[in-house]
Amino acid sequence: RRRLEEGLEAAKTMHKQEVDSLQVRMAAQMARISGDRGKSEERLAQTEAELTALRGAMATLEQELGVSREASAEAAAAQERAAKLEAELAELRAKSAACLKKAAEQRKQLEAKLEAAQAEHAREVAELEGRLAAQLGKVAADGEQTHSELQSARAELDEAKRGSAAVQRELESARAAQRA
């Protein structure tokens, strides 16, 4: 009986060390995946609840020191669950990293598209400014340009500038959204 109690005490100590080790690993893994606030936080909360359940199982083992078969079975089940939890946390870390990578790629693509649109609008504005300058030069040179044609050219230039400003605001908004 003394050997059995010593064996159970050793099993209890080993189980406590495993639970403590699991708790330390859980804390480290929780720190690594804190960037993924959605499903990861939900899963971490569930994992903490399961860890609390494991501690409850350990308390049950301490109360049932006299029943070696049940204590051994529960210790083995707790170890198996701890291994499953570790595997689930590794999977969550991998999913979180993939999500972050995908978001970074999408942000880069969006910025590239917006910058290309801004460059195109800048080119159009420069072209319209050149045409307006040529038209103004022609008006000054021969005095035949009508006032309505000049207003039309200015309106076209103003429209292009508004389009360029809208693209600039959209680019800044997208960058601000990506930073948030």
mmCIF file with all atom_site columns, C-alpha atoms in Angstrom:
data_model
loop_
_atom_site.group_PDB
_atom_site.id
_atom_site.type_symbol
_atom_site.label_atom_id
_atom_site.label_alt_id
_atom_site.label_comp_id
_atom_site.label_asym_id
_atom_site.label_entity_id
_atom_site.label_seq_id
_atom_site.pdbx_PDB_ins_code
_atom_site.Cartn_x
_atom_site.Cartn_y
_atom_site.Cartn_z
_atom_site.occupancy
_atom_site.B_iso_or_equiv
_atom_site.pdbx_formal_charge
_atom_site.auth_seq_id
_atom_site.auth_comp_id
_atom_site.auth_asym_id
_atom_site.auth_atom_id
_atom_site.pdbx_PDB_model_num
ATOM 1   C CA . ARG A 1 1   ? 0.000   0.000  0.000   1.00 0.00 ? 1   ARG A CA 1
ATOM 2   C CA . ARG A 1 2   ? 2.857   2.360  0.784   1.00 0.00 ? 2   ARG A CA 1
ATOM 3   C CA . ARG A 1 3   ? 4.395   1.657  -2.629  1.00 0.00 ? 3   ARG A CA 1
ATOM 4   C CA . LEU A 1 4   ? 1.058   2.308  -4.241  1.00 0.00 ? 4   LEU A CA 1
ATOM 5   C CA . GLU A 1 5   ? 0.722   5.614  -2.397  1.00 0.00 ? 5   GLU A CA 1
ATOM 6   C CA . GLU A 1 6   ? 4.295   6.576  -3.332  1.00 0.00 ? 6   GLU A CA 1
ATOM 7   C CA . GLY A 1 7   ? 3.591   5.638  -6.939  1.00 0.00 ? 7   GLY A CA 1
ATOM 8   C CA . LEU A 1 8   ? 0.389   7.652  -6.912  1.00 0.00 ? 8   LEU A CA 1
ATOM 9   C CA . GLU A 1 9   ? 2.170   10.579 -5.250  1.00 0.00 ? 9   GLU A CA 1
ATOM 10  C CA . ALA A 1 10  ? 4.857   10.432 -7.954  1.00 0.00 ? 10  ALA A CA 1
ATOM 11  C CA . ALA A 1 11  ? 2.160   10.264 -10.644 1.00 0.00 ? 11  ALA A CA 1
ATOM 12  C CA . LYS A 1 12  ? 0.405   13.223 -9.037  1.00 0.00 ? 12  LYS A CA 1
ATOM 13  C CA . THR A 1 13  ? 3.652   15.228 -8.944  1.00 0.00 ? 13  THR A CA 1
ATOM 14  C CA . MET A 1 14  ? 4.417   14.337 -12.550 1.00 0.00 ? 14  MET A CA 1
ATOM 15  C CA . HIS A 1 15  ? 0.885   15.293 -13.592 1.00 0.00 ? 15  HIS A CA 1
ATOM 16  C CA . LYS A 1 16  ? 1.190   18.621 -11.766 1.00 0.00 ? 16  LYS A CA 1
ATOM 17  C CA . GLN A 1 17  ? 4.503   19.323 -13.520 1.00 0.00 ? 17  GLN A CA 1
ATOM 18  C CA . GLU A 1 18  ? 2.922   18.509 -16.876 1.00 0.00 ? 18  GLU A CA 1
ATOM 19  C CA . VAL A 1 19  ? -0.007  20.812 -16.148 1.00 0.00 ? 19  VAL A CA 1
ATOM 20  C CA . ASP A 1 20  ? 2.407   23.564 -15.015 1.00 0.00 ? 20  ASP A CA 1
ATOM 21  C CA . SER A 1 21  ? 4.466   23.029 -18.168 1.00 0.00 ? 21  SER A CA 1
ATOM 22  C CA . LEU A 1 22  ? 1.304   23.178 -20.250 1.00 0.00 ? 22  LEU A CA 1
ATOM 23  C CA . GLN A 1 23  ? 0.348   26.408 -18.512 1.00 0.00 ? 23  GLN A CA 1
ATOM 24  C CA . VAL A 1 24  ? 3.753   27.967 -19.312 1.00 0.00 ? 24  VAL A CA 1
ATOM 25  C CA . ARG A 1 25  ? 3.507   26.857 -22.954 1.00 0.00 ? 25  ARG A CA 1
ATOM 26  C CA . MET A 1 26  ? -0.048  28.159 -23.128 1.00 0.00 ? 26  MET A CA 1
ATOM 27  C CA . ALA A 1 27  ? 1.072   31.576 -21.865 1.00 0.00 ? 27  ALA A CA 1
ATOM 28  C CA . ALA A 1 28  ? 3.876   31.715 -24.458 1.00 0.00 ? 28  ALA A CA 1
ATOM 29  C CA . GLN A 1 29  ? 1.577   30.617 -27.270 1.00 0.00 ? 29  GLN A CA 1
ATOM 30  C CA . MET A 1 30  ? -1.093  33.108 -26.214 1.00 0.00 ? 30  MET A CA 1
ATOM 31  C CA . ALA A 1 31  ? 1.475   35.904 -26.466 1.00 0.00 ? 31  ALA A CA 1
ATOM 32  C CA . ARG A 1 32  ? 2.471   34.790 -29.980 1.00 0.00 ? 32  ARG A CA 1
ATOM 33  C CA . ILE A 1 33  ? -1.056  34.807 -31.389 1.00 0.00 ? 33  ILE A CA 1
ATOM 34  C CA . SER A 1 34  ? -2.350  37.937 -29.660 1.00 0.00 ? 34  SER A CA 1
ATOM 35  C CA . GLY A 1 35  ? -2.399  39.777 -33.025 1.00 0.00 ? 35  GLY A CA 1
ATOM 36  C CA . ASP A 1 36  ? -5.282  37.665 -34.256 1.00 0.00 ? 36  ASP A CA 1
ATOM 37  C CA . ARG A 1 37  ? -8.097  39.012 -32.113 1.00 0.00 ? 37  ARG A CA 1
ATOM 38  C CA . GLY A 1 38  ? -11.077 37.250 -33.614 1.00 0.00 ? 38  GLY A CA 1
ATOM 39  C CA . LYS A 1 39  ? -11.168 33.485 -33.602 1.00 0.00 ? 39  LYS A CA 1
ATOM 40  C CA . SER A 1 40  ? -7.790  33.150 -31.896 1.00 0.00 ? 40  SER A CA 1
ATOM 41  C CA . GLU A 1 41  ? -8.961  34.966 -28.760 1.00 0.00 ? 41  GLU A CA 1
ATOM 42  C CA . GLU A 1 42  ? -12.088 32.868 -28.719 1.00 0.00 ? 42  GLU A CA 1
ATOM 43  C CA . ARG A 1 43  ? -10.017 29.680 -29.042 1.00 0.00 ? 43  ARG A CA 1
ATOM 44  C CA . LEU A 1 44  ? -7.557  30.839 -26.382 1.00 0.00 ? 44  LEU A CA 1
ATOM 45  C CA . ALA A 1 45  ? -10.411 31.479 -23.965 1.00 0.00 ? 45  ALA A CA 1
ATOM 46  C CA . GLN A 1 46  ? -11.704 27.994 -24.687 1.00 0.00 ? 46  GLN A CA 1
ATOM 47  C CA . THR A 1 47  ? -8.204  26.587 -24.171 1.00 0.00 ? 47  THR A CA 1
ATOM 48  C CA . GLU A 1 48  ? -7.900  28.376 -20.817 1.00 0.00 ? 48  GLU A CA 1
ATOM 49  C CA . ALA A 1 49  ? -11.237 26.872 -19.802 1.00 0.00 ? 49  ALA A CA 1
ATOM 50  C CA . GLU A 1 50  ? -9.964  23.455 -20.794 1.00 0.00 ? 50  GLU A CA 1
ATOM 51  C CA . LEU A 1 51  ? -6.776  24.064 -18.796 1.00 0.00 ? 51  LEU A CA 1
ATOM 52  C CA . THR A 1 52  ? -8.948  24.944 -15.793 1.00 0.00 ? 52  THR A CA 1
ATOM 53  C CA . ALA A 1 53  ? -10.814 21.704 -16.372 1.00 0.00 ? 53  ALA A CA 1
ATOM 54  C CA . LEU A 1 54  ? -7.479  19.873 -16.368 1.00 0.00 ? 54  LEU A CA 1
ATOM 55  C CA . ARG A 1 55  ? -6.638  21.464 -13.021 1.00 0.00 ? 55  ARG A CA 1
ATOM 56  C CA . GLY A 1 56  ? -9.994  20.221 -11.759 1.00 0.00 ? 56  GLY A CA 1
ATOM 57  C CA . ALA A 1 57  ? -9.077  16.757 -12.987 1.00 0.00 ? 57  ALA A CA 1
ATOM 58  C CA . MET A 1 58  ? -5.802  17.021 -11.056 1.00 0.00 ? 58  MET A CA 1
ATOM 59  C CA . ALA A 1 59  ? -7.697  17.982 -7.882  1.00 0.00 ? 59  ALA A CA 1
ATOM 60  C CA . THR A 1 60  ? -9.920  14.967 -8.426  1.00 0.00 ? 60  THR A CA 1
ATOM 61  C CA . LEU A 1 61  ? -6.808  12.806 -8.751  1.00 0.00 ? 61  LEU A CA 1
ATOM 62  C CA . GLU A 1 62  ? -5.531  14.126 -5.421  1.00 0.00 ? 62  GLU A CA 1
ATOM 63  C CA . GLN A 1 63  ? -8.838  13.249 -3.744  1.00 0.00 ? 63  GLN A CA 1
ATOM 64  C CA . GLU A 1 64  ? -8.830  9.768  -5.273  1.00 0.00 ? 64  GLU A CA 1
ATOM 65  C CA . LEU A 1 65  ? -5.261  8.862  -4.286  1.00 0.00 ? 65  LEU A CA 1
ATOM 66  C CA . GLY A 1 66  ? -6.466  5.491  -2.995  1.00 0.00 ? 66  GLY A CA 1
ATOM 67  C CA . VAL A 1 67  ? -7.875  4.388  -6.365  1.00 0.00 ? 67  VAL A CA 1
ATOM 68  C CA . SER A 1 68  ? -4.830  3.771  -8.540  1.00 0.00 ? 68  SER A CA 1
ATOM 69  C CA . ARG A 1 69  ? -6.587  2.610  -11.718 1.00 0.00 ? 69  ARG A CA 1
ATOM 70  C CA . GLU A 1 70  ? -8.844  5.632  -11.943 1.00 0.00 ? 70  GLU A CA 1
ATOM 71  C CA . ALA A 1 71  ? -5.964  7.987  -11.112 1.00 0.00 ? 71  ALA A CA 1
ATOM 72  C CA . SER A 1 72  ? -3.770  6.462  -13.837 1.00 0.00 ? 72  SER A CA 1
ATOM 73  C CA . ALA A 1 73  ? -6.562  6.602  -16.418 1.00 0.00 ? 73  ALA A CA 1
ATOM 74  C CA . GLU A 1 74  ? -7.343  10.237 -15.656 1.00 0.00 ? 74  GLU A CA 1
ATOM 75  C CA . ALA A 1 75  ? -3.660  11.190 -15.767 1.00 0.00 ? 75  ALA A CA 1
ATOM 76  C CA . ALA A 1 76  ? -3.301  9.538  -19.185 1.00 0.00 ? 76  ALA A CA 1
ATOM 77  C CA . ALA A 1 77  ? -6.443  11.295 -20.448 1.00 0.00 ? 77  ALA A CA 1
ATOM 78  C CA . ALA A 1 78  ? -5.133  14.638 -19.195 1.00 0.00 ? 78  ALA A CA 1
ATOM 79  C CA . GLN A 1 79  ? -1.818  14.084 -20.985 1.00 0.00 ? 79  GLN A CA 1
ATOM 80  C CA . GLU A 1 80  ? -3.625  13.173 -24.194 1.00 0.00 ? 80  GLU A CA 1
ATOM 81  C CA . ARG A 1 81  ? -5.814  16.283 -23.950 1.00 0.00 ? 81  ARG A CA 1
ATOM 82  C CA . ALA A 1 82  ? -2.743  18.440 -23.291 1.00 0.00 ? 82  ALA A CA 1
ATOM 83  C CA . ALA A 1 83  ? -1.121  17.067 -26.458 1.00 0.00 ? 83  ALA A CA 1
ATOM 84  C CA . LYS A 1 84  ? -4.311  17.792 -28.436 1.00 0.00 ? 84  LYS A CA 1
ATOM 85  C CA . LEU A 1 85  ? -4.425  21.332 -27.064 1.00 0.00 ? 85  LEU A CA 1
ATOM 86  C CA . GLU A 1 86  ? -0.819  21.876 -28.060 1.00 0.00 ? 86  GLU A CA 1
ATOM 87  C CA . ALA A 1 87  ? -1.583  20.695 -31.609 1.00 0.00 ? 87  ALA A CA 1
ATOM 88  C CA . GLU A 1 88  ? -4.660  22.957 -31.812 1.00 0.00 ? 88  GLU A CA 1
ATOM 89  C CA . LEU A 1 89  ? -2.620  25.957 -30.687 1.00 0.00 ? 89  LEU A CA 1
ATOM 90  C CA . ALA A 1 90  ? 0.022   25.229 -33.327 1.00 0.00 ? 90  ALA A CA 1
ATOM 91  C CA . GLU A 1 91  ? -2.734  25.112 -35.955 1.00 0.00 ? 91  GLU A CA 1
ATOM 92  C CA . LEU A 1 92  ? -4.144  28.433 -34.720 1.00 0.00 ? 92  LEU A CA 1
ATOM 93  C CA . ARG A 1 93  ? -0.695  30.033 -34.962 1.00 0.00 ? 93  ARG A CA 1
ATOM 94  C CA . ALA A 1 94  ? -0.331  28.813 -38.548 1.00 0.00 ? 94  ALA A CA 1
ATOM 95  C CA . LYS A 1 95  ? -3.788  30.132 -39.516 1.00 0.00 ? 95  LYS A CA 1
ATOM 96  C CA . SER A 1 96  ? -3.059  33.479 -37.874 1.00 0.00 ? 96  SER A CA 1
ATOM 97  C CA . ALA A 1 97  ? 0.221   33.825 -39.777 1.00 0.00 ? 97  ALA A CA 1
ATOM 98  C CA . ALA A 1 98  ? -1.533  32.971 -43.057 1.00 0.00 ? 98  ALA A CA 1
ATOM 99  C CA . CYS A 1 99  ? -4.238  35.581 -42.407 1.00 0.00 ? 99  CYS A CA 1
ATOM 100 C CA . LEU A 1 100 ? -1.655  38.255 -41.639 1.00 0.00 ? 100 LEU A CA 1
ATOM 101 C CA . LYS A 1 101 ? 0.297   37.384 -44.784 1.00 0.00 ? 101 LYS A CA 1
ATOM 102 C CA . LYS A 1 102 ? -2.830  37.528 -46.939 1.00 0.00 ? 102 LYS A CA 1
ATOM 103 C CA . ALA A 1 103 ? -3.837  40.908 -45.468 1.00 0.00 ? 103 ALA A CA 1
ATOM 104 C CA . ALA A 1 104 ? -0.361  42.322 -46.185 1.00 0.00 ? 104 ALA A CA 1
ATOM 105 C CA . GLU A 1 105 ? -0.515  41.086 -49.790 1.00 0.00 ? 105 GLU A CA 1
ATOM 106 C CA . GLN A 1 106 ? -3.965  42.588 -50.302 1.00 0.00 ? 106 GLN A CA 1
ATOM 107 C CA . ARG A 1 107 ? -2.804  45.902 -48.828 1.00 0.00 ? 107 ARG A CA 1
ATOM 108 C CA . LYS A 1 108 ? 0.171   45.989 -51.219 1.00 0.00 ? 108 LYS A CA 1
ATOM 109 C CA . GLN A 1 109 ? -2.068  45.226 -54.205 1.00 0.00 ? 109 GLN A CA 1
ATOM 110 C CA . LEU A 1 110 ? -4.543  47.939 -53.225 1.00 0.00 ? 110 LEU A CA 1
ATOM 111 C CA . GLU A 1 111 ? -1.787  50.503 -52.742 1.00 0.00 ? 111 GLU A CA 1
ATOM 112 C CA . ALA A 1 112 ? -0.278  49.618 -56.116 1.00 0.00 ? 112 ALA A CA 1
ATOM 113 C CA . LYS A 1 113 ? -3.657  50.012 -57.862 1.00 0.00 ? 113 LYS A CA 1
ATOM 114 C CA . LEU A 1 114 ? -4.366  53.310 -56.150 1.00 0.00 ? 114 LEU A CA 1
ATOM 115 C CA . GLU A 1 115 ? -0.904  54.659 -56.935 1.00 0.00 ? 115 GLU A CA 1
ATOM 116 C CA . ALA A 1 116 ? -1.295  53.627 -60.582 1.00 0.00 ? 116 ALA A CA 1
ATOM 117 C CA . ALA A 1 117 ? -4.663  55.405 -60.752 1.00 0.00 ? 117 ALA A CA 1
ATOM 118 C CA . GLN A 1 118 ? -3.141  58.492 -59.161 1.00 0.00 ? 118 GLN A CA 1
ATOM 119 C CA . ALA A 1 119 ? -0.277  58.465 -61.659 1.00 0.00 ? 119 ALA A CA 1
ATOM 120 C CA . GLU A 1 120 ? -2.749  58.124 -64.549 1.00 0.00 ? 120 GLU A CA 1
ATOM 121 C CA . HIS A 1 121 ? -4.799  61.046 -63.250 1.00 0.00 ? 121 HIS A CA 1
ATOM 122 C CA . ALA A 1 122 ? -1.656  63.118 -62.772 1.00 0.00 ? 122 ALA A CA 1
ATOM 123 C CA . ARG A 1 123 ? -0.679  62.365 -66.377 1.00 0.00 ? 123 ARG A CA 1
ATOM 124 C CA . GLU A 1 124 ? -4.151  63.366 -67.590 1.00 0.00 ? 124 GLU A CA 1
ATOM 125 C CA . VAL A 1 125 ? -4.025  66.596 -65.572 1.00 0.00 ? 125 VAL A CA 1
ATOM 126 C CA . ALA A 1 126 ? -0.594  67.408 -66.990 1.00 0.00 ? 126 ALA A CA 1
ATOM 127 C CA . GLU A 1 127 ? -1.867  66.706 -70.502 1.00 0.00 ? 127 GLU A CA 1
ATOM 128 C CA . LEU A 1 128 ? -4.911  68.918 -69.951 1.00 0.00 ? 128 LEU A CA 1
ATOM 129 C CA . GLU A 1 129 ? -2.756  71.666 -68.470 1.00 0.00 ? 129 GLU A CA 1
ATOM 130 C CA . GLY A 1 130 ? -0.542  71.469 -71.544 1.00 0.00 ? 130 GLY A CA 1
ATOM 131 C CA . ARG A 1 131 ? -3.560  71.687 -73.833 1.00 0.00 ? 131 ARG A CA 1
ATOM 132 C CA . LEU A 1 132 ? -4.952  74.595 -71.839 1.00 0.00 ? 132 LEU A CA 1
ATOM 133 C CA . ALA A 1 133 ? -1.615  76.385 -71.998 1.00 0.00 ? 133 ALA A CA 1
ATOM 134 C CA . ALA A 1 134 ? -1.511  75.820 -75.761 1.00 0.00 ? 134 ALA A CA 1
ATOM 135 C CA . GLN A 1 135 ? -5.056  77.110 -76.123 1.00 0.00 ? 135 GLN A CA 1
ATOM 136 C CA . LEU A 1 136 ? -4.274  80.125 -73.965 1.00 0.00 ? 136 LEU A CA 1
ATOM 137 C CA . GLY A 1 137 ? -1.171  80.770 -76.068 1.00 0.00 ? 137 GLY A CA 1
ATOM 138 C CA . LYS A 1 138 ? -3.244  80.546 -79.213 1.00 0.00 ? 138 LYS A CA 1
ATOM 139 C CA . VAL A 1 139 ? -5.818  82.971 -77.758 1.00 0.00 ? 139 VAL A CA 1
ATOM 140 C CA . ALA A 1 140 ? -3.084  85.402 -76.833 1.00 0.00 ? 140 ALA A CA 1
ATOM 141 C CA . ALA A 1 141 ? -1.394  85.029 -80.233 1.00 0.00 ? 141 ALA A CA 1
ATOM 142 C CA . ASP A 1 142 ? -4.297  85.418 -82.602 1.00 0.00 ? 142 ASP A CA 1
ATOM 143 C CA . GLY A 1 143 ? -7.134  86.745 -80.379 1.00 0.00 ? 143 GLY A CA 1
ATOM 144 C CA . GLU A 1 144 ? -9.700  84.450 -82.029 1.00 0.00 ? 144 GLU A CA 1
ATOM 145 C CA . GLN A 1 145 ? -10.381 82.030 -79.130 1.00 0.00 ? 145 GLN A CA 1
ATOM 146 C CA . THR A 1 146 ? -13.842 82.568 -77.705 1.00 0.00 ? 146 THR A CA 1
ATOM 147 C CA . HIS A 1 147 ? -14.594 82.983 -74.045 1.00 0.00 ? 147 HIS A CA 1
ATOM 148 C CA . SER A 1 148 ? -16.844 79.889 -73.950 1.00 0.00 ? 148 SER A CA 1
ATOM 149 C CA . GLU A 1 149 ? -14.091 77.631 -75.360 1.00 0.00 ? 149 GLU A CA 1
ATOM 150 C CA . LEU A 1 150 ? -11.725 78.908 -72.694 1.00 0.00 ? 150 LEU A CA 1
ATOM 151 C CA . GLN A 1 151 ? -14.295 78.198 -69.971 1.00 0.00 ? 151 GLN A CA 1
ATOM 152 C CA . SER A 1 152 ? -14.851 74.713 -71.366 1.00 0.00 ? 152 SER A CA 1
ATOM 153 C CA . ALA A 1 153 ? -11.124 73.980 -71.254 1.00 0.00 ? 153 ALA A CA 1
ATOM 154 C CA . ARG A 1 154 ? -10.907 75.297 -67.696 1.00 0.00 ? 154 ARG A CA 1
ATOM 155 C CA . ALA A 1 155 ? -13.908 73.199 -66.660 1.00 0.00 ? 155 ALA A CA 1
ATOM 156 C CA . GLU A 1 156 ? -12.245 70.121 -68.161 1.00 0.00 ? 156 GLU A CA 1
ATOM 157 C CA . LEU A 1 157 ? -9.042  70.920 -66.253 1.00 0.00 ? 157 LEU A CA 1
ATOM 158 C CA . ASP A 1 158 ? -10.978 71.489 -63.014 1.00 0.00 ? 158 ASP A CA 1
ATOM 159 C CA . GLU A 1 159 ? -12.776 68.155 -63.479 1.00 0.00 ? 159 GLU A CA 1
ATOM 160 C CA . ALA A 1 160 ? -9.467  66.375 -63.995 1.00 0.00 ? 160 ALA A CA 1
ATOM 161 C CA . LYS A 1 161 ? -8.026  68.033 -60.875 1.00 0.00 ? 161 LYS A CA 1
ATOM 162 C CA . ARG A 1 162 ? -11.093 66.973 -58.857 1.00 0.00 ? 162 ARG A CA 1
ATOM 163 C CA . GLY A 1 163 ? -10.651 63.427 -60.128 1.00 0.00 ? 163 GLY A CA 1
ATOM 164 C CA . SER A 1 164 ? -6.993  63.514 -59.134 1.00 0.00 ? 164 SER A CA 1
ATOM 165 C CA . ALA A 1 165 ? -7.903  64.869 -55.685 1.00 0.00 ? 165 ALA A CA 1
ATOM 166 C CA . ALA A 1 166 ? -10.520 62.123 -55.269 1.00 0.00 ? 166 ALA A CA 1
ATOM 167 C CA . VAL A 1 167 ? -7.952  59.468 -56.153 1.00 0.00 ? 167 VAL A CA 1
ATOM 168 C CA . GLN A 1 168 ? -5.506  61.039 -53.675 1.00 0.00 ? 168 GLN A CA 1
ATOM 169 C CA . ARG A 1 169 ? -8.156  60.993 -50.907 1.00 0.00 ? 169 ARG A CA 1
ATOM 170 C CA . GLU A 1 170 ? -9.009  57.383 -51.742 1.00 0.00 ? 170 GLU A CA 1
ATOM 171 C CA . LEU A 1 171 ? -5.327  56.410 -51.575 1.00 0.00 ? 171 LEU A CA 1
ATOM 172 C CA . GLU A 1 172 ? -4.894  58.151 -48.211 1.00 0.00 ? 172 GLU A CA 1
ATOM 173 C CA . SER A 1 173 ? -8.091  56.580 -46.895 1.00 0.00 ? 173 SER A CA 1
ATOM 174 C CA . ALA A 1 174 ? -6.956  53.113 -47.988 1.00 0.00 ? 174 ALA A CA 1
ATOM 175 C CA . ARG A 1 175 ? -3.572  53.604 -46.361 1.00 0.00 ? 175 ARG A CA 1
ATOM 176 C CA . ALA A 1 176 ? -5.212  54.827 -43.157 1.00 0.00 ? 176 ALA A CA 1
ATOM 177 C CA . ALA A 1 177 ? -7.552  51.831 -43.170 1.00 0.00 ? 177 ALA A CA 1
ATOM 178 C CA . GLN A 1 178 ? -4.616  49.456 -43.658 1.00 0.00 ? 178 GLN A CA 1
ATOM 179 C CA . ARG A 1 179 ? -2.744  51.068 -40.758 1.00 0.00 ? 179 ARG A CA 1
ATOM 180 C CA . ALA A 1 180 ? -5.791  50.640 -38.512 1.00 0.00 ? 180 ALA A CA 1
#
